[in-house]
mmCIF file with all atom_site columns, C-alpha atoms in Angstrom:
data_model
loop_
_atom_site.group_PDB
_atom_site.id
_atom_site.type_symbol
_atom_site.label_atom_id
_atom_site.label_alt_id
_atom_site.label_comp_id
_atom_site.label_asym_id
_atom_site.label_entity_id
_atom_site.label_seq_id
_atom_site.pdbx_PDB_ins_code
_atom_site.Cartn_x
_atom_site.Cartn_y
_atom_site.Cartn_z
_atom_site.occupancy
_atom_site.B_iso_or_equiv
_atom_site.pdbx_formal_charge
_atom_site.auth_seq_id
_atom_site.auth_comp_id
_atom_site.auth_asym_id
_atom_site.auth_atom_id
_atom_site.pdbx_PDB_model_num
ATOM 1   C CA . MET F 1 1   ? 12.770  -13.960 9.594   1.00 89.00 ? 1   MET F CA 1
ATOM 2   C CA . LYS F 1 2   ? 9.662   -13.822 7.395   1.00 92.00 ? 2   LYS F CA 1
ATOM 3   C CA . LEU F 1 3   ? 6.345   -11.704 7.664   1.00 91.00 ? 3   LEU F CA 1
ATOM 4   C CA . THR F 1 4   ? 3.516   -12.112 5.120   1.00 92.00 ? 4   THR F CA 1
ATOM 5   C CA . TYR F 1 5   ? 1.752   -9.277  3.267   1.00 94.00 ? 5   TYR F CA 1
ATOM 6   C CA . ALA F 1 6   ? -1.033  -9.517  1.760   1.00 95.00 ? 6   ALA F CA 1
ATOM 7   C CA . ILE F 1 7   ? -3.758  -6.609  0.322   1.00 95.00 ? 7   ILE F CA 1
ATOM 8   C CA . THR F 1 8   ? -7.268  -6.448  1.288   1.00 92.00 ? 8   THR F CA 1
ATOM 9   C CA . ASN F 1 9   ? -10.206 -6.829  -0.974  1.00 89.00 ? 9   ASN F CA 1
ATOM 10  C CA . GLU F 1 10  ? -12.770 -4.025  1.072   1.00 89.00 ? 10  GLU F CA 1
ATOM 11  C CA . ASN F 1 11  ? -10.283 -0.994  0.982   1.00 90.00 ? 11  ASN F CA 1
ATOM 12  C CA . LEU F 1 12  ? -8.980  -0.449  -2.759  1.00 93.00 ? 12  LEU F CA 1
ATOM 13  C CA . ILE F 1 13  ? -9.381  2.333   -5.194  1.00 93.00 ? 13  ILE F CA 1
ATOM 14  C CA . TYR F 1 14  ? -11.698 1.817   -8.409  1.00 92.00 ? 14  TYR F CA 1
ATOM 15  C CA . TYR F 1 15  ? -9.202  3.072   -10.860 1.00 90.00 ? 15  TYR F CA 1
ATOM 16  C CA . LEU F 1 16  ? -6.328  0.759   -9.962  1.00 92.00 ? 16  LEU F CA 1
ATOM 17  C CA . SER F 1 17  ? -7.375  -2.888  -11.068 1.00 93.00 ? 17  SER F CA 1
ATOM 18  C CA . PRO F 1 18  ? -6.598  -4.789  -8.005  1.00 93.00 ? 18  PRO F CA 1
ATOM 19  C CA . SER F 1 19  ? -3.519  -6.911  -10.392 1.00 94.00 ? 19  SER F CA 1
ATOM 20  C CA . ASP F 1 20  ? -1.595  -3.648  -11.243 1.00 94.00 ? 20  ASP F CA 1
ATOM 21  C CA . ILE F 1 21  ? -1.785  -3.007  -7.401  1.00 95.00 ? 21  ILE F CA 1
ATOM 22  C CA . LYS F 1 22  ? -0.564  -6.446  -6.313  1.00 95.00 ? 22  LYS F CA 1
ATOM 23  C CA . ALA F 1 23  ? 1.495   -6.273  -8.859  1.00 95.00 ? 23  ALA F CA 1
ATOM 24  C CA . ALA F 1 24  ? 3.112   -3.175  -7.811  1.00 95.00 ? 24  ALA F CA 1
ATOM 25  C CA . ILE F 1 25  ? 3.113   -4.070  -4.271  1.00 95.00 ? 25  ILE F CA 1
ATOM 26  C CA . ASN F 1 26  ? 5.056   -7.716  -4.802  1.00 94.00 ? 26  ASN F CA 1
ATOM 27  C CA . GLN F 1 27  ? 7.616   -5.475  -6.757  1.00 93.00 ? 27  GLN F CA 1
ATOM 28  C CA . ALA F 1 28  ? 9.535   -3.456  -4.170  1.00 93.00 ? 28  ALA F CA 1
ATOM 29  C CA . TYR F 1 29  ? 8.758   -6.330  -1.754  1.00 92.00 ? 29  TYR F CA 1
ATOM 30  C CA . SER F 1 30  ? 10.340  -8.215  -3.947  1.00 92.00 ? 30  SER F CA 1
ATOM 31  C CA . ARG F 1 31  ? 13.384  -6.043  -4.234  1.00 91.00 ? 31  ARG F CA 1
ATOM 32  C CA . TRP F 1 32  ? 13.111  -5.432  -0.197  1.00 89.00 ? 32  TRP F CA 1
ATOM 33  C CA . ASP F 1 33  ? 14.385  -8.458  -0.192  1.00 88.00 ? 33  ASP F CA 1
ATOM 34  C CA . CYS F 1 34  ? 16.908  -8.185  -2.138  1.00 89.00 ? 34  CYS F CA 1
ATOM 35  C CA . LEU F 1 35  ? 18.060  -5.545  -0.042  1.00 93.00 ? 35  LEU F CA 1
ATOM 36  C CA . ILE F 1 36  ? 17.587  -6.803  4.186   1.00 93.00 ? 36  ILE F CA 1
ATOM 37  C CA . PRO F 1 37  ? 17.459  -10.370 6.087   1.00 93.00 ? 37  PRO F CA 1
ATOM 38  C CA . VAL F 1 38  ? 13.804  -10.552 5.481   1.00 90.00 ? 38  VAL F CA 1
ATOM 39  C CA . SER F 1 39  ? 11.812  -12.094 3.027   1.00 91.00 ? 39  SER F CA 1
ATOM 40  C CA . PHE F 1 40  ? 8.026   -11.758 2.398   1.00 93.00 ? 40  PHE F CA 1
ATOM 41  C CA . SER F 1 41  ? 5.431   -13.264 1.584   1.00 93.00 ? 41  SER F CA 1
ATOM 42  C CA . GLU F 1 42  ? 1.736   -13.267 -0.440  1.00 94.00 ? 42  GLU F CA 1
ATOM 43  C CA . MET F 1 43  ? -0.949  -14.436 1.097   1.00 93.00 ? 43  MET F CA 1
ATOM 44  C CA . LEU F 1 44  ? -4.454  -14.586 0.142   1.00 90.00 ? 44  LEU F CA 1
ATOM 45  C CA . ASP F 1 45  ? -6.239  -12.853 3.001   1.00 86.00 ? 45  ASP F CA 1
ATOM 46  C CA . CYS F 1 46  ? -5.456  -10.468 5.650   1.00 85.00 ? 46  CYS F CA 1
ATOM 47  C CA . VAL F 1 47  ? -6.711  -12.147 9.118   1.00 86.00 ? 47  VAL F CA 1
ATOM 48  C CA . THR F 1 48  ? -3.172  -14.366 9.492   1.00 87.00 ? 48  THR F CA 1
ATOM 49  C CA . THR F 1 49  ? -0.999  -12.091 8.081   1.00 91.00 ? 49  THR F CA 1
ATOM 50  C CA . HIS F 1 50  ? 2.213   -9.940  10.109  1.00 91.00 ? 50  HIS F CA 1
ATOM 51  C CA . ILE F 1 51  ? 1.958   -6.997  7.456   1.00 92.00 ? 51  ILE F CA 1
ATOM 52  C CA . LYS F 1 52  ? -2.883  -5.473  6.147   1.00 93.00 ? 52  LYS F CA 1
ATOM 53  C CA . ILE F 1 53  ? -2.425  -3.349  2.997   1.00 94.00 ? 53  ILE F CA 1
ATOM 54  C CA . GLY F 1 54  ? -5.363  -0.777  2.044   1.00 93.00 ? 54  GLY F CA 1
ATOM 55  C CA . PHE F 1 55  ? -6.513  2.177   1.407   1.00 93.00 ? 55  PHE F CA 1
ATOM 56  C CA . TYR F 1 56  ? -8.763  4.758   3.513   1.00 88.00 ? 56  TYR F CA 1
ATOM 57  C CA . ILE F 1 57  ? -9.355  7.801   3.472   1.00 86.00 ? 57  ILE F CA 1
ATOM 58  C CA . GLY F 1 58  ? -9.815  10.629  6.264   1.00 75.00 ? 58  GLY F CA 1
ATOM 59  C CA . ASP F 1 59  ? -8.551  8.891   10.505  1.00 72.00 ? 59  ASP F CA 1
ATOM 60  C CA . LEU F 1 60  ? -8.391  5.113   10.936  1.00 70.00 ? 60  LEU F CA 1
ATOM 61  C CA . ASP F 1 61  ? -8.482  5.610   15.327  1.00 71.00 ? 61  ASP F CA 1
ATOM 62  C CA . ASP F 1 62  ? -4.331  5.004   15.184  1.00 69.00 ? 62  ASP F CA 1
ATOM 63  C CA . LYS F 1 63  ? -3.154  8.501   16.327  1.00 69.00 ? 63  LYS F CA 1
ATOM 64  C CA . TYR F 1 64  ? -1.408  9.254   12.677  1.00 70.00 ? 64  TYR F CA 1
ATOM 65  C CA . PRO F 1 65  ? -4.981  10.640  10.354  1.00 73.00 ? 65  PRO F CA 1
ATOM 66  C CA . LEU F 1 66  ? -4.233  10.456  6.510   1.00 79.00 ? 66  LEU F CA 1
ATOM 67  C CA . ASP F 1 67  ? -4.222  14.348  5.406   1.00 74.00 ? 67  ASP F CA 1
ATOM 68  C CA . GLY F 1 68  ? -6.338  13.718  2.117   1.00 71.00 ? 68  GLY F CA 1
ATOM 69  C CA . PRO F 1 69  ? -4.293  15.439  -0.956  1.00 68.00 ? 69  PRO F CA 1
ATOM 70  C CA . HIS F 1 70  ? -1.478  16.851  0.223   1.00 67.00 ? 70  HIS F CA 1
ATOM 71  C CA . ARG F 1 71  ? 0.919   14.795  3.292   1.00 80.00 ? 71  ARG F CA 1
ATOM 72  C CA . VAL F 1 72  ? 1.001   12.279  4.193   1.00 82.00 ? 72  VAL F CA 1
ATOM 73  C CA . LEU F 1 73  ? 0.783   9.216   1.513   1.00 87.00 ? 73  LEU F CA 1
ATOM 74  C CA . ALA F 1 74  ? 0.676   6.197   3.319   1.00 87.00 ? 74  ALA F CA 1
ATOM 75  C CA . TYR F 1 75  ? 2.240   4.663   6.840   1.00 83.00 ? 75  TYR F CA 1
ATOM 76  C CA . ALA F 1 76  ? 2.545   1.657   8.505   1.00 84.00 ? 76  ALA F CA 1
ATOM 77  C CA . SER F 1 77  ? 1.332   1.266   11.888  1.00 76.00 ? 77  SER F CA 1
ATOM 78  C CA . ALA F 1 78  ? 2.872   -0.417  14.732  1.00 68.00 ? 78  ALA F CA 1
ATOM 79  C CA . ALA F 1 79  ? 3.784   -3.917  14.322  1.00 61.00 ? 79  ALA F CA 1
ATOM 80  C CA . GLU F 1 80  ? 1.043   -5.794  15.998  1.00 67.00 ? 80  GLU F CA 1
ATOM 81  C CA . ASN F 1 81  ? -1.153  -4.015  14.109  1.00 72.00 ? 81  ASN F CA 1
ATOM 82  C CA . GLY F 1 82  ? 0.713   -4.654  10.910  1.00 83.00 ? 82  GLY F CA 1
ATOM 83  C CA . GLY F 1 83  ? -1.526  -2.050  8.757   1.00 87.00 ? 83  GLY F CA 1
ATOM 84  C CA . VAL F 1 84  ? 0.139   -0.421  5.275   1.00 90.00 ? 84  VAL F CA 1
ATOM 85  C CA . HIS F 1 85  ? -2.204  1.947   5.388   1.00 89.00 ? 85  HIS F CA 1
ATOM 86  C CA . PHE F 1 86  ? -2.540  4.461   1.332   1.00 91.00 ? 86  PHE F CA 1
ATOM 87  C CA . ASP F 1 87  ? -3.909  7.713   1.239   1.00 90.00 ? 87  ASP F CA 1
ATOM 88  C CA . ALA F 1 88  ? -6.813  7.186   -1.637  1.00 91.00 ? 88  ALA F CA 1
ATOM 89  C CA . THR F 1 89  ? -7.818  10.490  -1.442  1.00 89.00 ? 89  THR F CA 1
ATOM 90  C CA . LYS F 1 90  ? -4.151  10.568  -3.551  1.00 90.00 ? 90  LYS F CA 1
ATOM 91  C CA . THR F 1 91  ? -4.184  9.655   -7.361  1.00 89.00 ? 91  THR F CA 1
ATOM 92  C CA . TRP F 1 92  ? -1.728  6.937   -7.531  1.00 92.00 ? 92  TRP F CA 1
ATOM 93  C CA . ALA F 1 93  ? -0.039  5.577   -11.267 1.00 92.00 ? 93  ALA F CA 1
ATOM 94  C CA . VAL F 1 94  ? 1.506   1.579   -11.431 1.00 90.00 ? 94  VAL F CA 1
ATOM 95  C CA . ASP F 1 95  ? 1.967   3.515   -15.069 1.00 83.00 ? 95  ASP F CA 1
ATOM 96  C CA . PHE F 1 96  ? 3.032   6.647   -16.273 1.00 79.00 ? 96  PHE F CA 1
ATOM 97  C CA . ARG F 1 97  ? 2.994   6.148   -19.906 1.00 76.00 ? 97  ARG F CA 1
ATOM 98  C CA . LEU F 1 98  ? -0.528  5.407   -19.307 1.00 75.00 ? 98  LEU F CA 1
ATOM 99  C CA . ASP F 1 99  ? -1.344  8.403   -16.799 1.00 70.00 ? 99  ASP F CA 1
ATOM 100 C CA . LYS F 1 100 ? -0.743  10.731  -17.491 1.00 71.00 ? 100 LYS F CA 1
ATOM 101 C CA . SER F 1 101 ? -1.268  13.153  -14.345 1.00 76.00 ? 101 SER F CA 1
ATOM 102 C CA . ARG F 1 102 ? 0.361   15.987  -12.732 1.00 80.00 ? 102 ARG F CA 1
ATOM 103 C CA . ASP F 1 103 ? -0.421  14.975  -9.451  1.00 82.00 ? 103 ASP F CA 1
ATOM 104 C CA . ALA F 1 104 ? 0.237   11.149  -9.794  1.00 85.00 ? 104 ALA F CA 1
ATOM 105 C CA . ILE F 1 105 ? 2.082   9.501   -6.732  1.00 88.00 ? 105 ILE F CA 1
ATOM 106 C CA . ASP F 1 106 ? 4.085   6.169   -8.327  1.00 89.00 ? 106 ASP F CA 1
ATOM 107 C CA . LEU F 1 107 ? 2.109   3.119   -6.377  1.00 91.00 ? 107 LEU F CA 1
#
């Protein structure tokens, strides 16, 4: 099975560069490629992709509100919607040598 994914340009977080976010997501999908019988390919836009990745705040009208700085880190919506929603109120990090926040979560 082959699935495509894209990172939204509109729903990012200001303190991580788009290239750092892209690298972290690509690394995660590369790891999945090695473990399951699915291959993942990055696309440049979200229009025709299977999986749309972004950072959001609060209720997205899909029954799974992001809860702010507490429990829910992220979730994936049903396959027909293809959304992966990271909670933008969390402190995400891609390099713990640079990010010294005690609250940072490895993207």
